[in-house]
């Protein structure tokens, strides 16, 4: 899969970015922080985002445990 990504998808994405026709796509590609990380790192990054989102919605102090 890495070879396919490098030989086909990489050049295609580069051409799309160079056109400037898709500014939101360009931003997501150019500002990406984890696109080339190993699967375990991408999973951990995503899991952290999900758990942080859940934690943000919880009350700051939970009552006494029952």
Coordinates of N, CA and C in Angstrom, one line a residue:
X1 N 0.8 -1.2 0.0 CA 0.0 0.0 0.0 C 0.9 1.3 0.0
X2 N 2.0 1.3 0.7 CA 2.8 2.4 0.8 C 3.4 2.8 -0.6
X3 N 3.7 1.8 -1.4 CA 4.2 2.1 -2.8 C 3.1 2.8 -3.6
X4 N 1.9 2.2 -3.5 CA 0.8 2.8 -4.3 C 0.5 4.3 -3.8
X5 N 0.6 4.5 -2.5 CA 0.4 5.9 -2.0 C 1.5 6.8 -2.6
X6 N 2.7 6.3 -2.5 CA 3.8 7.2 -3.0 C 3.8 7.4 -4.5
X7 N 3.5 6.4 -5.3 CA 3.6 6.5 -6.7 C 2.3 7.2 -7.4
X8 N 1.2 7.0 -6.7 CA -0.1 7.5 -7.4 C -0.7 8.6 -6.6
X9 N -1.0 8.3 -5.3 CA -1.7 9.3 -4.5 C -0.9 10.6 -4.3
X10 N 0.4 10.4 -3.9 CA 1.2 11.5 -3.6 C 1.3 12.5 -4.7
X11 N 1.6 12.1 -6.0 CA 1.7 13.1 -7.1 C 0.3 13.7 -7.4
X12 N -0.8 12.9 -7.2 CA -2.1 13.4 -7.5 C -2.5 14.5 -6.5
X13 N -2.2 14.3 -5.2 CA -2.5 15.3 -4.2 C -1.7 16.5 -4.4
X14 N -0.4 16.3 -4.8 CA 0.5 17.5 -5.1 C -0.1 18.3 -6.2
X15 N -0.6 17.7 -7.2 CA -1.2 18.5 -8.3 C -2.5 19.2 -7.9
X16 N -3.3 18.5 -7.1 CA -4.5 19.2 -6.6 C -4.2 20.4 -5.7
X17 N -3.2 20.2 -4.9 CA -2.8 21.3 -4.0 C -2.3 22.5 -4.8
X18 N -1.5 22.2 -5.8 CA -0.9 23.2 -6.6 C -1.9 24.0 -7.4
X19 N -3.0 23.5 -7.7 CA -4.1 24.2 -8.5 C -4.6 25.4 -7.6
X20 N -4.7 25.1 -6.3 CA -5.3 26.1 -5.4 C -6.8 26.2 -5.5
X21 N -7.4 25.3 -6.2 CA -8.9 25.3 -6.4 C -9.6 24.8 -5.2
X22 N -9.0 24.1 -4.3 CA -9.6 23.5 -3.1 C -9.0 24.0 -1.8
X23 N -9.2 25.2 -1.4 CA -8.5 25.7 -0.2 C -8.7 24.9 1.1
X24 N -9.8 24.4 1.3 CA -10.0 23.6 2.5 C -9.3 22.3 2.5
X25 N -9.2 21.6 1.3 CA -8.5 20.4 1.1 C -7.0 20.8 1.3
X26 N -6.5 21.8 0.7 CA -5.1 22.3 0.8 C -4.8 22.5 2.2
X27 N -5.6 23.1 3.0 CA -5.3 23.4 4.4 C -5.2 22.1 5.2
X28 N -6.1 21.1 4.9 CA -6.0 19.9 5.7 C -4.8 19.1 5.3
X29 N -4.4 19.1 4.1 CA -3.2 18.4 3.6 C -1.9 19.1 4.2
X30 N -1.9 20.4 4.0 CA -0.7 21.2 4.4 C -0.5 21.3 5.9
X31 N -1.6 21.2 6.7 CA -1.5 21.3 8.1 C -1.6 20.0 8.9
X32 N -1.7 18.9 8.1 CA -1.8 17.6 8.7 C -0.6 17.3 9.6
X33 N -0.9 16.7 10.8 CA 0.1 16.4 11.7 C 0.4 14.9 11.8
X34 N -0.5 14.1 11.4 CA -0.4 12.6 11.6 C -0.5 11.8 10.3
X35 N -0.6 12.4 9.2 CA -0.9 11.6 8.0 C 0.1 10.5 7.7
X36 N 1.4 10.7 8.0 CA 2.4 9.8 7.7 C 2.9 9.0 8.9
X37 N 2.2 9.1 10.0 CA 2.6 8.4 11.2 C 2.2 6.9 11.0
X38 N 2.8 6.1 11.8 CA 2.5 4.7 11.8 C 1.0 4.5 12.3
X39 N 0.4 3.4 11.9 CA -1.0 3.2 12.3 C -1.2 3.3 13.8
X40 N -0.3 2.8 14.6 CA -0.5 2.8 16.1 C -0.5 4.3 16.6
X41 N 0.4 5.1 16.0 CA 0.4 6.5 16.4 C -0.9 7.3 15.9
X42 N -1.4 6.9 14.7 CA -2.6 7.6 14.3 C -3.8 7.2 15.1
X43 N -3.8 5.9 15.5 CA -4.9 5.4 16.4 C -4.8 6.1 17.7
X44 N -3.6 6.2 18.3 CA -3.5 6.9 19.6 C -3.9 8.3 19.5
X45 N -3.5 9.0 18.5 CA -3.9 10.4 18.3 C -5.4 10.6 18.2
X46 N -6.0 9.7 17.4 CA -7.5 9.8 17.3 C -8.2 9.4 18.6
X47 N -7.7 8.4 19.3 CA -8.3 8.0 20.6 C -8.1 9.2 21.6
X48 N -7.0 9.8 21.6 CA -6.8 11.0 22.5 C -7.8 12.1 22.2
X49 N -8.0 12.3 21.0 CA -9.0 13.4 20.6 C -10.4 13.0 21.1
X50 N -10.8 11.8 20.9 CA -12.1 11.3 21.3 C -12.3 11.4 22.8
X51 N -11.3 10.9 23.5 CA -11.4 10.9 25.0 C -11.3 12.3 25.6
X52 N -10.5 13.2 25.0 CA -10.5 14.6 25.4 C -11.8 15.3 25.2
X53 N -12.5 14.9 24.1 CA -13.8 15.5 23.8 C -14.8 15.0 24.8
X54 N -14.8 13.7 25.1 CA -15.7 13.2 26.2 C -15.4 13.9 27.5
X55 N -14.2 14.0 27.9 CA -13.8 14.6 29.2 C -14.2 16.0 29.2
X56 N -14.2 16.7 28.1 CA -14.6 18.1 28.1 C -16.1 18.3 28.4
X57 N -16.9 17.3 28.1 CA -18.3 17.4 28.4 C -18.7 16.9 29.7
X58 N -17.8 16.3 30.5 CA -18.1 15.8 31.8 C -18.1 17.0 32.9
X59 N -18.9 16.8 33.9 CA -18.9 17.9 35.0 C -17.5 17.8 35.6
X60 N -17.0 19.0 36.1 CA -15.7 19.0 36.7 C -15.6 18.2 37.9
X61 N -16.6 18.2 38.7 CA -16.6 17.4 40.0 C -17.7 16.4 39.9
X62 N -17.4 15.2 40.0 CA -18.5 14.2 40.1 C -18.8 14.0 41.6
X63 N -20.0 13.7 41.9 CA -20.4 13.5 43.3 C -19.7 12.3 43.9
X64 N -20.0 12.0 45.2 CA -19.4 10.8 45.8 C -19.8 9.5 45.1
X65 N -18.9 8.6 45.0 CA -19.2 7.3 44.4 C -20.1 6.5 45.2
X66 N -21.0 5.8 44.6 CA -22.0 5.0 45.3 C -21.6 3.6 45.3

